[in-house]
Every structure is written in structure tokens, then in C-alpha cells.
Coordinates of C-alpha atoms and ligand atoms in Angstrom, one line a residue:
M5 CA 10.8 -13.1 26.7
F6 CA 13.5 -14.4 24.9
R7 CA 16.3 -16.5 24.8
A8 CA 19.2 -13.6 22.8
D9 CA 19.9 -15.6 19.7
L10 CA 16.5 -15.7 18.3
L11 CA 17.2 -13.5 15.5
S12 CA 20.9 -14.4 15.0
N13 CA 21.9 -13.9 11.0
K14 CA 18.8 -12.6 10.1
R15 CA 19.1 -9.5 8.1
V16 CA 15.7 -7.5 8.4
L17 CA 14.0 -4.3 6.7
I18 CA 11.6 -2.2 9.1
T19 CA 9.9 0.6 6.7
G20 CA 9.3 4.1 9.1
G21 CA 12.7 2.4 11.6
G22 CA 13.5 6.0 12.2
T23 CA 10.3 6.2 14.8
G24 CA 7.8 5.6 16.9
L25 CA 6.8 1.1 16.8
G26 CA 9.2 0.6 13.7
K27 CA 12.3 2.1 16.8
A28 CA 10.7 0.4 19.0
M29 CA 10.5 -3.2 16.4
A30 CA 14.0 -2.5 15.6
Q31 CA 15.5 -2.0 19.4
R32 CA 14.2 -5.1 19.6
F33 CA 15.6 -7.3 16.9
L34 CA 18.8 -5.5 17.2
E35 CA 18.4 -7.0 21.2
L36 CA 17.2 -10.0 19.8
G37 CA 21.1 -10.2 17.1
A38 CA 19.5 -9.2 14.0
T39 CA 21.0 -7.5 11.7
V40 CA 18.6 -4.0 10.9
H41 CA 18.3 -1.3 7.9
I42 CA 15.4 1.1 8.4
C43 CA 13.9 2.8 6.0
G44 CA 11.9 6.2 5.5
R45 CA 11.7 9.8 3.8
R46 CA 13.4 11.7 6.8
E47 CA 17.3 11.3 6.8
D48 CA 18.2 13.1 9.6
V49 CA 16.0 11.1 11.4
L50 CA 17.2 7.5 10.0
E51 CA 20.5 9.0 11.6
Q52 CA 19.6 9.5 14.7
T53 CA 18.0 6.4 15.4
A54 CA 20.4 4.3 13.7
A55 CA 23.3 6.6 16.3
E56 CA 21.0 6.0 18.9
L57 CA 20.5 2.1 18.7
S58 CA 23.8 0.9 17.5
P59 CA 25.3 0.5 20.4
Q60 CA 23.0 -3.1 20.1
G61 CA 24.2 -4.0 16.7
P62 CA 24.3 -3.2 13.1
I63 CA 21.8 -1.1 11.9
H64 CA 21.2 0.9 8.5
A65 CA 19.7 3.7 7.7
L66 CA 18.0 4.1 4.5
P67 CA 16.4 6.9 3.5
C68 CA 13.1 5.9 0.7
D69 CA 10.2 7.1 0.2
V70 CA 7.9 3.7 -0.6
R71 CA 5.6 5.7 -2.6
N72 CA 8.6 5.6 -5.2
L73 CA 8.5 2.3 -6.9
D74 CA 12.5 3.6 -8.7
A75 CA 13.2 4.1 -5.0
V76 CA 12.3 1.6 -3.5
E77 CA 13.6 -0.9 -6.2
A78 CA 16.7 1.2 -5.3
M79 CA 17.3 0.6 -1.6
I80 CA 16.2 -3.1 -1.7
D81 CA 19.1 -3.4 -4.7
S82 CA 21.7 -2.3 -2.3
I83 CA 20.9 -4.5 0.5
W84 CA 20.9 -7.2 -1.9
S85 CA 24.2 -6.4 -2.9
E86 CA 25.2 -7.1 0.7
A87 CA 23.0 -10.4 1.4
P88 CA 19.4 -10.9 1.0
L89 CA 17.0 -10.2 3.7
D90 CA 14.8 -12.6 5.7
I91 CA 12.8 -9.8 6.8
L92 CA 10.2 -7.4 6.1
V93 CA 8.3 -5.2 8.6
N94 CA 6.2 -3.1 6.7
N95 CA 5.7 -0.5 8.9
A96 CA 5.5 2.8 7.3
A97 CA 2.4 4.9 7.1
G98 CA 0.2 7.7 6.8
N99 CA -3.0 8.7 8.5
F100 CA -5.0 12.1 10.0
I101 CA -8.3 12.7 11.5
A102 CA -10.1 14.3 8.6
R103 CA -14.2 14.8 7.7
T104 CA -13.6 12.2 4.5
E105 CA -16.1 14.7 2.3
E106 CA -13.9 17.5 2.8
L107 CA -10.4 15.1 1.7
S108 CA -8.9 16.0 -1.4
P109 CA -7.6 13.4 -4.0
R110 CA -3.9 14.8 -2.9
A111 CA -5.0 13.4 0.5
F112 CA -6.7 10.4 0.0
E113 CA -3.0 9.4 -2.6
S114 CA -0.5 10.5 0.0
V115 CA -1.8 8.3 2.4
I116 CA -3.1 5.1 -0.3
G117 CA 0.2 6.0 -1.3
I118 CA 2.5 5.3 0.9
V119 CA 0.3 2.5 3.1
L120 CA -0.9 0.2 0.1
L121 CA 1.3 1.2 -2.6
G122 CA 4.2 1.9 -0.6
T123 CA 3.8 -1.9 0.8
L124 CA 2.8 -3.4 -2.6
H125 CA 6.3 -2.1 -3.9
V126 CA 8.4 -3.0 -0.8
T127 CA 6.8 -6.4 -0.4
M128 CA 7.0 -7.0 -4.5
A129 CA 10.3 -5.8 -4.6
C130 CA 11.8 -8.2 -1.8
G131 CA 9.1 -11.6 -2.3
R132 CA 10.7 -11.5 -6.4
R133 CA 13.8 -11.4 -5.0
W134 CA 13.2 -14.8 -2.7
L135 CA 11.2 -16.2 -5.2
K136 CA 14.0 -16.5 -7.9
A137 CA 16.2 -17.3 -5.1
K138 CA 14.5 -19.8 -3.4
H139 CA 14.9 -17.9 -0.5
K140 CA 12.6 -18.5 3.1
G141 CA 11.1 -15.3 3.6
T142 CA 8.7 -13.6 6.0
V143 CA 6.7 -11.0 5.8
L144 CA 4.5 -9.1 8.8
S145 CA 3.3 -5.9 8.0
I146 CA 1.1 -3.4 10.6
S147 CA -2.0 -2.6 9.6
A148 CA -5.1 -1.2 12.6
T149 CA -8.1 -3.1 14.3
Y150 CA -10.3 -1.0 11.6
A151 CA -9.3 -2.8 8.7
P152 CA -11.6 -5.6 9.1
V153 CA -14.7 -3.6 9.2
G154 CA -13.3 0.5 8.7
S155 CA -13.6 3.5 10.4
A156 CA -15.4 7.1 10.0
Y157 CA -12.9 9.5 10.2
V158 CA -9.8 7.7 9.0
V159 CA -11.0 6.3 5.5
P160 CA -7.6 6.7 3.0
S161 CA -5.9 5.0 5.8
A162 CA -8.8 2.1 6.3
V163 CA -9.0 1.3 2.5
S164 CA -5.1 1.1 2.6
K165 CA -5.3 -1.1 5.4
A166 CA -8.0 -3.6 4.1
G167 CA -6.1 -3.9 0.7
V168 CA -2.4 -4.8 3.5
E169 CA -4.6 -7.5 5.2
A170 CA -5.8 -8.8 0.9
L171 CA -2.6 -8.4 0.1
T172 CA -0.9 -10.9 3.1
R173 CA -4.1 -13.4 3.2
S174 CA -3.4 -13.6 -0.5
L175 CA 0.5 -13.6 -0.5
A176 CA -0.2 -16.2 2.0
V177 CA -1.3 -19.2 0.1
E178 CA -0.1 -18.1 -2.7
W179 CA 4.1 -18.3 -1.7
G180 CA 3.6 -20.1 0.9
N181 CA 4.2 -23.2 -0.5
R182 CA 7.7 -21.6 -1.2
G183 CA 8.4 -20.9 2.1
I184 CA 7.4 -17.4 2.3
R185 CA 4.8 -16.5 5.3
M186 CA 2.6 -13.1 5.4
N187 CA 1.4 -11.9 8.7
A188 CA 0.3 -8.5 10.2
I189 CA -0.3 -6.9 13.5
A190 CA -3.5 -5.0 14.1
P191 CA -2.7 -2.9 17.6
G192 CA -4.6 -1.3 19.5
P193 CA -3.5 2.7 20.6
I194 CA 0.0 2.9 21.1
P195 CA 1.0 6.0 22.3
T196 CA 3.7 7.3 19.6
R197 CA 3.9 11.0 18.9
G198 CA 3.5 10.2 14.9
A199 CA -0.2 8.7 15.5
F200 CA -1.5 10.5 18.3
S201 CA -0.4 14.1 17.1
R202 CA -2.3 13.3 13.7
V203 CA -4.8 10.0 15.0
L204 CA -5.7 12.0 18.6
P205 CA -4.7 15.8 17.8
L206 CA -7.7 16.9 20.7
P207 CA -7.0 16.5 24.5
Q208 CA -11.0 15.0 24.5
L209 CA -10.2 12.5 22.6
E210 CA -7.4 10.3 24.4
P211 CA -9.6 9.9 27.6
L212 CA -12.5 8.7 25.1
A213 CA -9.7 6.7 23.4
L214 CA -9.2 4.9 26.9
D215 CA -12.6 5.2 28.0
R216 CA -13.3 2.3 24.9
N217 CA -10.8 -0.3 25.9
P218 CA -11.7 -3.0 28.7
L219 CA -8.0 -2.4 30.3
H220 CA -8.5 1.0 30.6
R221 CA -4.9 2.1 28.3
F222 CA -3.0 1.6 25.5
G223 CA -1.0 -1.0 24.4
T224 CA 3.0 0.1 24.5
T225 CA 5.6 -0.1 21.7
E226 CA 7.4 -3.0 24.4
E227 CA 4.5 -5.3 23.8
L228 CA 4.4 -4.3 19.7
A229 CA 7.7 -5.2 19.4
N230 CA 7.6 -8.6 21.4
L231 CA 5.4 -10.5 19.3
A232 CA 6.3 -8.6 15.9
A233 CA 10.2 -10.1 17.2
F234 CA 8.0 -13.1 17.8
L235 CA 5.5 -13.3 14.6
V236 CA 8.6 -13.2 12.3
S237 CA 10.7 -15.3 14.3
D238 CA 11.1 -19.3 12.9
G239 CA 9.5 -20.5 16.3
S240 CA 6.4 -18.9 15.0
G241 CA 7.0 -21.6 11.2
Y242 CA 3.0 -22.4 11.2
I243 CA 1.4 -18.9 11.8
N244 CA 1.2 -17.8 7.8
G245 CA -1.8 -15.6 6.5
E246 CA -3.1 -14.3 10.0
V247 CA -4.0 -10.9 11.5
I248 CA -3.4 -11.3 15.0
R249 CA -5.5 -8.0 17.0
M250 CA -3.1 -6.7 19.6
D251 CA -5.7 -4.0 21.1
G252 CA -6.7 -5.6 24.9
G253 CA -10.4 -6.4 23.9
E254 CA -11.2 -2.8 23.0
F255 CA -12.5 -4.6 19.4
L256 CA -14.0 -6.7 21.1
Q257 CA -15.9 -4.0 23.5
G258 CA -17.0 -2.1 20.7
A259 CA -18.0 -5.8 18.8
G260 CA -20.5 -7.4 21.7
E261 CA -24.3 -5.9 22.0
F262 CA -24.0 -6.1 25.8
S263 CA -20.5 -5.1 26.9
N264 CA -21.0 -1.2 27.4
L265 CA -23.2 -2.6 30.6
G266 CA -20.6 -2.5 33.1
R267 CA -19.9 1.1 33.4
I268 CA -23.7 2.3 33.0
L269 CA -25.3 -0.9 35.6
T270 CA -24.5 -0.7 39.5
D271 CA -24.1 -2.8 42.3
E272 CA -27.8 -2.0 42.6
D273 CA -28.8 -2.1 39.6
W274 CA -27.7 -5.6 39.5
E275 CA -28.3 -6.6 42.4
S276 CA -32.5 -5.6 41.8
L277 CA -32.0 -7.7 38.3
K278 CA -31.8 -10.8 40.2
P279 CA -34.6 -13.4 40.3
R280 CA -36.3 -12.9 43.6
K281 CA -36.5 -16.0 46.2
K282 CA -39.5 -17.4 45.8
K283 CA -41.9 -17.7 48.9
S284 CA -42.2 -21.6 50.3
Ligands
HXC907 C1 -6.9 17.4 6.0 C2 -4.7 16.7 5.0 C3 -4.4 16.6 6.2 C4 -5.6 16.6 7.5 C5 -2.5 16.7 5.1 N1 -4.2 16.8 4.2 N2 -3.3 16.2 6.1 N3 -6.3 16.6 4.7 N4 -6.6 16.9 7.1 N5 -5.6 17.1 8.9 C6 -3.7 16.2 2.7 C7 -2.9 18.1 1.9 O1 -4.1 19.2 2.0 C8 -2.8 17.6 0.9 O2 -3.6 17.6 0.1 C9 -1.9 15.8 0.6 O3 -2.5 15.5 2.3 C10 -1.1 15.1 1.5 O4 0.0 16.1 2.8 P1 1.7 16.7 2.2 O5 1.5 17.0 4.4 O6 1.2 17.2 1.4 O7 1.6 15.3 2.2 P2 2.7 14.4 2.8 O8 3.9 15.4 3.0 O9 3.6 13.3 1.9 O10 2.6 13.9 3.6 C11 1.6 12.9 4.6 C12 0.8 12.6 5.4 C13 1.4 13.7 7.0 C14 -0.7 11.2 5.5 C15 -0.4 14.0 5.0 O11 0.5 13.5 8.1 C16 2.2 12.2 7.1 O12 3.3 12.1 6.6 N6 2.5 11.6 7.9 C17 3.9 10.0 8.0 C18 3.1 9.4 9.3 C19 1.6 8.6 10.5 O13 1.1 10.0 9.8 N7 1.6 8.2 11.5 C20 1.1 8.5 11.8 C21 0.3 6.5 12.0 S1 -1.0 6.3 12.7 P3 -3.8 18.9 -0.6 O14 -4.7 18.6 -2.0 O15 -4.1 20.6 -0.1 O16 -2.3 19.1 -1.8 C22 -1.8 4.8 12.3 C23 -3.0 4.2 12.7 C24 -3.3 5.2 13.7 O17 -1.8 4.8 10.9 C25 -4.3 4.0 14.6 C26 -4.5 3.9 16.1 C27 -5.4 3.7 17.1
NAP908 P1 4.8 7.0 14.0 O1 6.2 7.2 14.1 O2 4.3 8.1 12.4 O3 5.6 5.8 12.4 C1 5.4 6.2 10.6 C2 6.9 6.6 9.8 O4 6.7 5.8 8.4 C3 7.3 7.6 10.6 O5 9.5 6.7 10.7 C4 7.7 7.8 8.4 O6 9.1 8.4 8.3 C5 7.5 6.6 7.8 N1 6.9 6.6 6.5 C6 6.2 7.9 6.1 N2 5.1 7.6 4.9 C7 6.5 7.4 4.1 C8 6.8 7.2 3.4 N3 6.1 7.6 2.4 N4 8.1 5.8 2.5 C9 8.7 5.9 3.7 N5 8.2 5.7 5.3 C10 7.3 6.5 5.1 O7 4.0 5.8 13.5 P2 3.5 4.7 14.7 O8 2.2 4.8 15.0 O9 5.1 4.1 14.8 O10 3.0 3.9 13.6 C11 3.9 3.1 13.0 C12 3.0 2.2 12.3 O11 2.2 1.4 13.1 C13 1.8 2.3 11.0 O12 1.6 1.5 10.5 C14 0.9 2.3 11.9 O13 -0.4 2.7 10.7 C15 0.7 1.5 12.6 N6 -0.2 1.8 13.9 C16 0.2 2.1 14.5 C17 -1.2 2.5 16.0 C18 -0.4 3.2 17.4 O14 -1.1 3.5 17.9 N7 0.8 4.4 17.4 C19 -1.9 2.3 16.6 C20 -2.3 1.4 14.1 C21 -1.8 1.2 13.7 P3 9.1 9.9 7.9 O15 7.7 11.1 7.7 O16 10.8 10.3 7.8 O17 8.7 8.9 6.3

């Protein structure tokens, strides 16, 4: 889909890059010539991913909890001591389904800490360094389709992702004239162990999710990684402040008043609705 040197000479940090979508992006960016850093809390997971992907190109594992500002600053310092990053992907997240009234304060703090504060910590750490050095940079954040409208049962995630989208649009304007682009992807469901074990943890939930989707399938990690590669590449240099939804049309299916008719009405029903020919 892309030239093999699309991301050559680009240095990338992917938060949560040891698993799932982050790992898929790491793989794709390496294939396209980038130098990739991945961070996450679990050192063994990061090391395993780095070992698996290292035949594709230079990849560095950096254990870091993005909730901890000091740890983030130390990680970014250690990256910058080699050379500045060019691309940041805010992908780390925490989420689970629960009835909101039953959530403890720590449950809110945990998810908001990872998704909203973690994204702020890493974005500010990179942004300040880019601005100071007049170095161009691009930030891609992984949101969710429910960010603009909210969603029942994932409220800490919904409020956090809404904040991430507001950050994306705000800084796109504030930092755009100084060479920093800010964009986001809002994916629909894409099977990863981390996500599906927490947001579709019961067998009856998967068919429900498929049924909501006009394409009747889930997205793939490859589709997500290709869109991400495009958005972080210089080829998309005029895209700034956008949230690109990638969900097979699921969001629009839910929004259209009559979109569900196709599931209920039969061919005979449609025939019966056609106007009767007038007798001449
Ligand atoms: C209610 C829960 C809970 C649950 C945890 N908590 N899970 N409450 N229901 N299912 C509560 C705990 O009881 C605790 O509160 C507090 O949350 C923190 O839990 P810990 O386990 O101590 O936190 P921590 O180890 O920091 O783990 C964070 C986590 C965990 C978010 C809870 O799930 C995690 O590590 N997630 C990382 C990966 C992830 O979530 N990936 C999915 C992303 S999918 P108390 O008061 O008891 O101490 C996504 C979008 C999907 O974002 C969209 C699909 C379409
Ligand atoms: P995942 O595999 O669970 O990825 C989450 C990653 O974040 C893990 O690698 C995890 O590693 C890391 N992480 C969690 N807390 C962290 C912290 N405090 N500091 C640093 N890293 C942390 O799930 P995924 O499906 O790939 O999700 C990736 C992104 O896509 C998330 O932003 C998610 O919201 C978004 N998304 C996913 C879907 C989907 O269907 N898969 C749909 C919409 C949006 P550690 O546990 O080792 O820290």
C-alpha cells in the first residue's frame, strides 16, 4: 500500500506499543523504515515484542507508566539524548465495562489517569521539546467512536477520550503554525486480547457488536496500522486537527433513524410498500 521508505529517518514513540494495536503499528512503521520506541508498564511484554519485531528494524523497549509525569519526562529525556522524536502515537489505554454508579474513585482515576492524563503527559513532554528546538512533529492519538457522543458502561473511558479529542483539536490550532500536526483515529471494534477481554468479556456480546456493523465484521489491526502510517507520514501533511473514524460505518448505522429497516423488512415487505399501478 505504501512505498517502503515512507517513514525512513522518522523516529517514533508508541505508548502501549507492546500489545494489540500499538504492536501492529510498531510492526507497520518498522516495515516502512522508521525507528520505533515502545513503552508500557510491563517490561517483559515490551521486551518480547521488541525481540519479535527487531528483525524488521530498530525497535527499543522503554518501561514507563504514562500516569507518572516524572517517569514520562525521564523516558522522553532518554529518547532525546539520542535524537529528537518526529512522531508520537498516544495509544496506551485502560478500559472495562461496568455500571457507572458502582465504580470506585480509584476506578475512575485509573482509566482517566492512563487515557487522559497519560496522553497529556507524553504530548506535553514531546511538544515542549519540539517547540523549543523548532523541530517538526506529529501526534496521533487513538480515540474511540463514542468520544463525541459518550457511551453507557464505559464512562471513565468516554470522558477521557472526549478530552483527548479536545486536546487534539485545540493544539492542532495552537501549535500548527509551529510545525506540529495533531490528529486522531477513532476505531470501531478490532479484536485484541486487551480490549475484547475487557469490553466484550461475555460470549453474547460479540454477536451483538457484529450485528451493529453494516459490514458485519470487526476491523483488523492491519487496517488500523495502514491508516496510522498514512496519518503520521509527511504525505498527509495538510491533515491537522482531524479525528478519522474507522469503523465500517457502525457509528452512522446507529445514527440513521431508518438504518435498521434492512434487518427487519423482507423482500415481500418492500414489494408491498411499492405504489400500486393506477388503472388507466
Ligand atoms: C469495576 C474495576 C474493574 C471492573 C478494575 N476496577 N477493573 N471496577 N469493574 N471491571 C477497579 C479496581 O477495583 C480498582 O479500584 C481500580 O479500578 C484500579 O484497578 P487496578 O487493577 O488496581 O488498576 P491497574 O492495575 O492500574 O489497571 C488498570 C485497568 C486495567 C484499567 C483497571 O484494566 C488495565 O490495566 N488495562 C490496560 C489495558 C486495557 O484496558 N486495554 C483495553 C483498551 S480498549 P479499587 O477501588 O478496588 O481499588 C479501549 C476501547 C475499546 O479502550 C473500544 C472497543 C470498541
Ligand atoms: P491493549 O492491547 O490492551 O493496549 C493497551 C496498551 O496500553 C497495553 O500495551 C498496555 O500495556 C498499555 N498501557 C496501559 N496502561 C498503561 C500505562 N499506565 N502506561 C503505559 N502503558 C499503558 O488494547 P488495544 O485494543 O490494542 O488498544 C489500543 C488503543 O486502541 C487504546 O487507546 C484503545 O482505547 C483504542 N481502541 C481499541 C479498540 C479495539 O477494539 N481494540 C477500539 C477503539 C479504540 P501495559 O499493560 O504493559 O502497561
